[in-house]
Tab-separated table of C-alpha atoms in Angstrom:
chain	number	residue	atom	x	y	z
A	28	UNK	CA	-26.419	-0.446	-9.254
A	29	UNK	CA	-26.471	-0.827	-5.527
A	30	UNK	CA	-29.529	-3.317	-5.242
A	31	UNK	CA	-31.426	-2.906	-1.469
A	32	UNK	CA	-27.937	-2.446	-0.082
A	33	UNK	CA	-27.388	-6.385	-0.543
A	34	UNK	CA	-25.380	-6.525	-3.739
A	35	UNK	CA	-23.813	-4.596	-6.740
A	36	UNK	CA	-25.342	-5.311	-9.886
A	37	UNK	CA	-25.398	-4.287	-13.717
A	38	UNK	CA	-27.165	-5.187	-16.576
A	39	UNK	CA	-26.010	-7.447	-19.351
A	40	UNK	CA	-27.870	-8.779	-22.790
A	41	UNK	CA	-27.738	-12.180	-24.346
A	42	UNK	CA	-28.858	-13.125	-27.436
A	43	UNK	CA	-29.886	-12.371	-30.896
A	44	UNK	CA	-32.133	-9.947	-30.577
A	45	UNK	CA	-30.771	-9.275	-26.849
A	46	UNK	CA	-32.667	-10.405	-23.543
A	47	UNK	CA	-31.643	-8.238	-20.651
A	48	UNK	CA	-30.533	-9.418	-17.157
A	49	UNK	CA	-29.449	-8.501	-13.980
A	50	UNK	CA	-26.441	-10.038	-12.743
A	51	UNK	CA	-23.910	-9.556	-9.967
A	52	UNK	CA	-20.151	-9.330	-10.952
A	53	UNK	CA	-18.500	-11.995	-8.849
A	54	UNK	CA	-14.666	-11.851	-8.556
A	55	UNK	CA	-15.125	-15.136	-6.421
A	56	UNK	CA	-16.362	-17.145	-9.378
A	57	UNK	CA	-15.434	-17.883	-13.179
A	58	UNK	CA	-19.060	-18.625	-14.522
A	59	UNK	CA	-21.902	-16.777	-16.298
A	60	UNK	CA	-25.166	-18.304	-15.753
A	61	UNK	CA	-29.063	-16.884	-15.914
A	62	UNK	CA	-32.118	-18.878	-15.519
A	63	UNK	CA	-33.775	-20.632	-18.513
A	64	UNK	CA	-37.363	-20.185	-19.399
A	65	UNK	CA	-37.942	-23.813	-18.348
A	66	UNK	CA	-36.775	-23.294	-14.932
A	67	UNK	CA	-39.576	-24.111	-12.542
A	68	UNK	CA	-37.715	-23.137	-9.180
A	69	UNK	CA	-39.547	-20.493	-7.048
A	70	UNK	CA	-36.417	-18.094	-7.385
A	71	UNK	CA	-36.704	-18.115	-11.131
A	72	UNK	CA	-40.126	-17.060	-11.169
A	73	UNK	CA	-39.329	-13.802	-9.893
A	74	UNK	CA	-36.517	-13.229	-12.000
A	75	UNK	CA	-35.603	-12.687	-15.783
A	76	UNK	CA	-35.295	-16.149	-17.948
A	77	UNK	CA	-33.357	-16.801	-21.018
A	78	UNK	CA	-35.585	-18.143	-24.175
A	79	UNK	CA	-32.886	-19.808	-26.447
A	80	UNK	CA	-35.511	-20.296	-28.814
A	81	UNK	CA	-35.792	-16.475	-29.097
A	82	UNK	CA	-32.173	-16.231	-30.218
A	83	UNK	CA	-30.905	-16.730	-33.791
A	84	UNK	CA	-27.453	-17.195	-32.236
A	85	UNK	CA	-27.626	-19.313	-29.572
A	86	UNK	CA	-25.919	-22.785	-29.683
A	87	UNK	CA	-26.540	-25.460	-26.919
A	88	UNK	CA	-23.714	-27.600	-25.844
A	89	UNK	CA	-25.724	-30.070	-24.204
A	90	UNK	CA	-23.474	-30.491	-20.911
A	91	UNK	CA	-25.154	-30.691	-17.663
A	92	UNK	CA	-23.753	-28.340	-15.119
A	93	UNK	CA	-23.442	-27.690	-11.380
A	94	UNK	CA	-22.360	-24.569	-10.194
A	95	UNK	CA	-21.970	-24.515	-6.128
A	96	UNK	CA	-21.829	-21.125	-3.982
A	97	UNK	CA	-21.623	-20.395	-0.469
A	98	UNK	CA	-25.570	-19.387	-0.331
A	99	UNK	CA	-26.667	-21.706	-2.896
A	100	UNK	CA	-26.193	-23.577	-6.004
A	101	UNK	CA	-27.838	-24.130	-9.415
A	102	UNK	CA	-28.452	-27.127	-11.987
A	103	UNK	CA	-28.842	-26.752	-15.467
A	104	UNK	CA	-26.904	-26.943	-18.743
A	105	UNK	CA	-24.088	-25.144	-20.774
A	106	UNK	CA	-25.143	-23.104	-23.964
A	107	UNK	CA	-23.210	-20.317	-25.922
A	108	UNK	CA	-24.656	-16.871	-27.454
A	109	UNK	CA	-23.438	-13.201	-27.919
A	110	UNK	CA	-23.236	-11.385	-24.666
A	111	UNK	CA	-23.041	-7.544	-24.412
A	112	UNK	CA	-21.736	-5.592	-21.531
A	113	UNK	CA	-21.931	-1.988	-21.963
A	114	UNK	CA	-20.098	-1.432	-25.257
A	115	UNK	CA	-18.214	-4.684	-25.274
A	116	UNK	CA	-19.639	-7.615	-27.216
A	117	UNK	CA	-18.565	-11.294	-26.449
A	118	UNK	CA	-19.120	-13.816	-29.399
A	119	UNK	CA	-19.687	-17.481	-28.766
A	120	UNK	CA	-19.941	-16.944	-25.272
A	121	UNK	CA	-20.291	-20.027	-22.808
A	122	UNK	CA	-22.735	-19.861	-20.158
A	123	UNK	CA	-24.965	-21.742	-17.742
A	124	UNK	CA	-28.614	-21.959	-18.031
A	125	UNK	CA	-29.934	-22.864	-14.731
A	126	UNK	CA	-33.157	-25.363	-14.400
A	127	UNK	CA	-32.941	-25.712	-10.877
A	128	UNK	CA	-32.119	-23.103	-8.263
A	129	UNK	CA	-31.648	-23.123	-4.460
A	130	UNK	CA	-31.061	-20.332	-2.385
A	131	UNK	CA	-31.802	-17.193	-4.585
A	132	UNK	CA	-35.346	-16.670	-3.737
A	133	UNK	CA	-35.885	-13.021	-3.468
A	134	UNK	CA	-32.283	-12.016	-4.639
A	135	UNK	CA	-32.084	-8.197	-6.353
A	136	UNK	CA	-30.143	-10.155	-9.493
A	137	UNK	CA	-31.255	-12.543	-12.088
A	138	UNK	CA	-27.851	-14.369	-12.509
A	139	UNK	CA	-23.825	-14.304	-11.671
A	140	UNK	CA	-21.197	-12.963	-13.965
A	141	UNK	CA	-17.929	-14.516	-12.901
A	142	UNK	CA	-14.860	-12.735	-13.060
A	143	UNK	CA	-12.324	-15.385	-11.466
A	144	UNK	CA	-9.656	-17.251	-13.469
A	145	UNK	CA	-10.092	-20.014	-15.993
A	146	UNK	CA	-8.979	-22.935	-13.948
A	147	UNK	CA	-12.003	-22.909	-11.580
A	148	UNK	CA	-14.491	-22.565	-14.537
A	149	UNK	CA	-17.269	-25.602	-15.205
A	150	UNK	CA	-16.420	-27.815	-17.957
A	151	UNK	CA	-13.528	-25.733	-19.168
A	152	UNK	CA	-15.655	-22.656	-20.294
A	153	UNK	CA	-14.011	-19.678	-20.870
A	154	UNK	CA	-14.970	-16.822	-18.438
A	155	UNK	CA	-16.253	-13.875	-20.512
A	156	UNK	CA	-13.336	-11.560	-19.455
A	157	UNK	CA	-10.977	-13.912	-20.953
A	158	UNK	CA	-13.227	-14.401	-23.906
A	159	UNK	CA	-13.128	-10.471	-24.537
A	160	UNK	CA	-9.502	-10.352	-24.035
A	161	UNK	CA	-8.859	-12.986	-26.680
A	162	UNK	CA	-11.006	-11.687	-29.081
A	163	UNK	CA	-9.286	-8.285	-28.691
A	164	UNK	CA	-12.195	-6.214	-27.119
A	165	UNK	CA	-9.652	-4.166	-25.270
A	166	UNK	CA	-5.976	-3.453	-25.034
A	167	UNK	CA	-5.128	-4.110	-21.599
A	168	UNK	CA	-6.129	-7.267	-19.790
A	169	UNK	CA	-7.526	-5.333	-16.679
A	170	UNK	CA	-11.025	-4.950	-14.877
A	171	UNK	CA	-11.803	-2.399	-11.925
A	172	UNK	CA	-14.551	-1.739	-9.687
A	173	UNK	CA	-15.737	1.408	-8.130
A	174	UNK	CA	-18.241	0.565	-5.339
A	175	UNK	CA	-20.436	3.746	-4.192
A	176	UNK	CA	-21.617	3.682	-0.912
A	177	UNK	CA	-23.843	6.503	-1.160
A	178	UNK	CA	-25.601	6.398	-4.783
A	179	UNK	CA	-27.454	3.722	-5.707
A	180	UNK	CA	-26.612	3.542	-9.181
A	181	UNK	CA	-23.090	5.283	-8.326
A	182	UNK	CA	-21.116	2.410	-8.925
A	183	UNK	CA	-18.901	1.389	-11.780
A	184	UNK	CA	-17.118	-1.727	-13.600
A	185	UNK	CA	-14.833	-1.081	-15.805
A	186	UNK	CA	-13.120	-3.310	-18.784
A	187	UNK	CA	-9.782	-3.060	-20.022
A	188	UNK	CA	-8.594	-0.001	-17.893
A	189	UNK	CA	-8.916	1.998	-14.832
A	190	UNK	CA	-10.708	5.463	-14.950
A	191	UNK	CA	-8.552	7.793	-13.356
A	192	UNK	CA	-11.545	9.839	-12.221
A	193	UNK	CA	-12.421	7.253	-9.626
A	194	UNK	CA	-9.250	7.391	-7.528
A	195	UNK	CA	-6.288	9.728	-6.469
A	196	UNK	CA	-2.856	9.452	-6.200
A	197	UNK	CA	-0.953	6.308	-7.745
A	198	UNK	CA	-2.184	2.669	-8.006
A	199	UNK	CA	-0.481	0.092	-6.015
A	200	UNK	CA	-0.247	-3.100	-7.991
A	201	UNK	CA	-0.154	-6.329	-5.993
A	202	UNK	CA	0.719	-9.548	-7.328
A	203	UNK	CA	-1.934	-12.664	-7.004
A	204	UNK	CA	-0.374	-15.679	-5.231
A	205	UNK	CA	-2.199	-18.319	-7.353
A	206	UNK	CA	-4.026	-18.357	-10.587
A	207	UNK	CA	-7.335	-19.705	-9.391
A	208	UNK	CA	-9.126	-17.116	-7.634
A	209	UNK	CA	-7.864	-13.239	-7.133
A	210	UNK	CA	-5.788	-14.237	-3.972
A	211	UNK	CA	-3.122	-12.188	-2.840
A	212	UNK	CA	-0.745	-12.599	0.359
A	213	UNK	CA	-0.839	-10.162	3.133
A	214	UNK	CA	2.994	-9.408	4.726
A	215	UNK	CA	3.092	-11.064	7.962
A	216	UNK	CA	-0.666	-12.179	7.988
A	217	UNK	CA	-1.991	-14.506	5.938
A	218	UNK	CA	-3.618	-14.964	2.333
A	219	UNK	CA	-6.646	-12.873	1.222
A	220	UNK	CA	-9.391	-13.205	-1.450
A	221	UNK	CA	-10.915	-10.110	-2.772
A	222	UNK	CA	-14.645	-10.934	-3.738
A	223	UNK	CA	-16.821	-8.568	-4.685
A	224	UNK	CA	-19.761	-11.012	-3.781
A	225	UNK	CA	-18.657	-11.108	-0.372
A	226	UNK	CA	-19.332	-8.306	2.373
A	227	UNK	CA	-17.237	-9.703	5.198
A	228	UNK	CA	-13.295	-10.293	6.075
A	229	UNK	CA	-13.039	-14.127	6.939
A	230	UNK	CA	-10.264	-15.813	8.354
A	231	UNK	CA	-9.010	-18.254	10.604
A	232	UNK	CA	-9.526	-18.224	14.371
A	233	UNK	CA	-5.204	-18.464	14.768
A	234	UNK	CA	-4.755	-15.648	12.270
A	235	UNK	CA	-7.740	-13.328	14.021
A	236	UNK	CA	-5.659	-13.935	17.562
A	237	UNK	CA	-2.365	-13.315	15.942
A	238	UNK	CA	-3.588	-9.926	14.500
A	239	UNK	CA	-5.528	-8.726	17.275
A	240	UNK	CA	-2.335	-9.149	19.665
């Protein structure tokens, strides 16, 4: 779903019984977090919050966490629970519960679902895509996005493969240049970092000058 032309968000459910949240599927980070019911920050007051006491499958890890983004940060603690994305269910999924949030006021989503590599996750927590793959949820370690520009609810995130209805021709597979972010090398240019949470193209002044010569 394209929310107010700011971000592409989707619905996930956490806990038993499930509690629903709107999250950004972010390829630029590796962690899943949602607001805790104990969070008193202004941003939390306008978003859905998770109540651990209402979930029979929740387990608290007791580890404090801080996750920093370009636009803000959250502070909280780690826990684990059952997480559902569409038809996929991730058991014992580690995730963060924010008790303080900075920079997320007025955002059209409750939390963030990171899809980058485990090497940049907090406290060694396994990202949800890797957890689903290890639990045999799908046959291919592939996720894909179709980002609609026109329909508010036309965007799709795919796990376990790529739906051929969303593209024409052959896919061109490009190797990643390191296993932290989804970083690729651009021939005779520079490294690039595809990020579903960012809207612009960022580079150095030196590279920009070379590109425009």
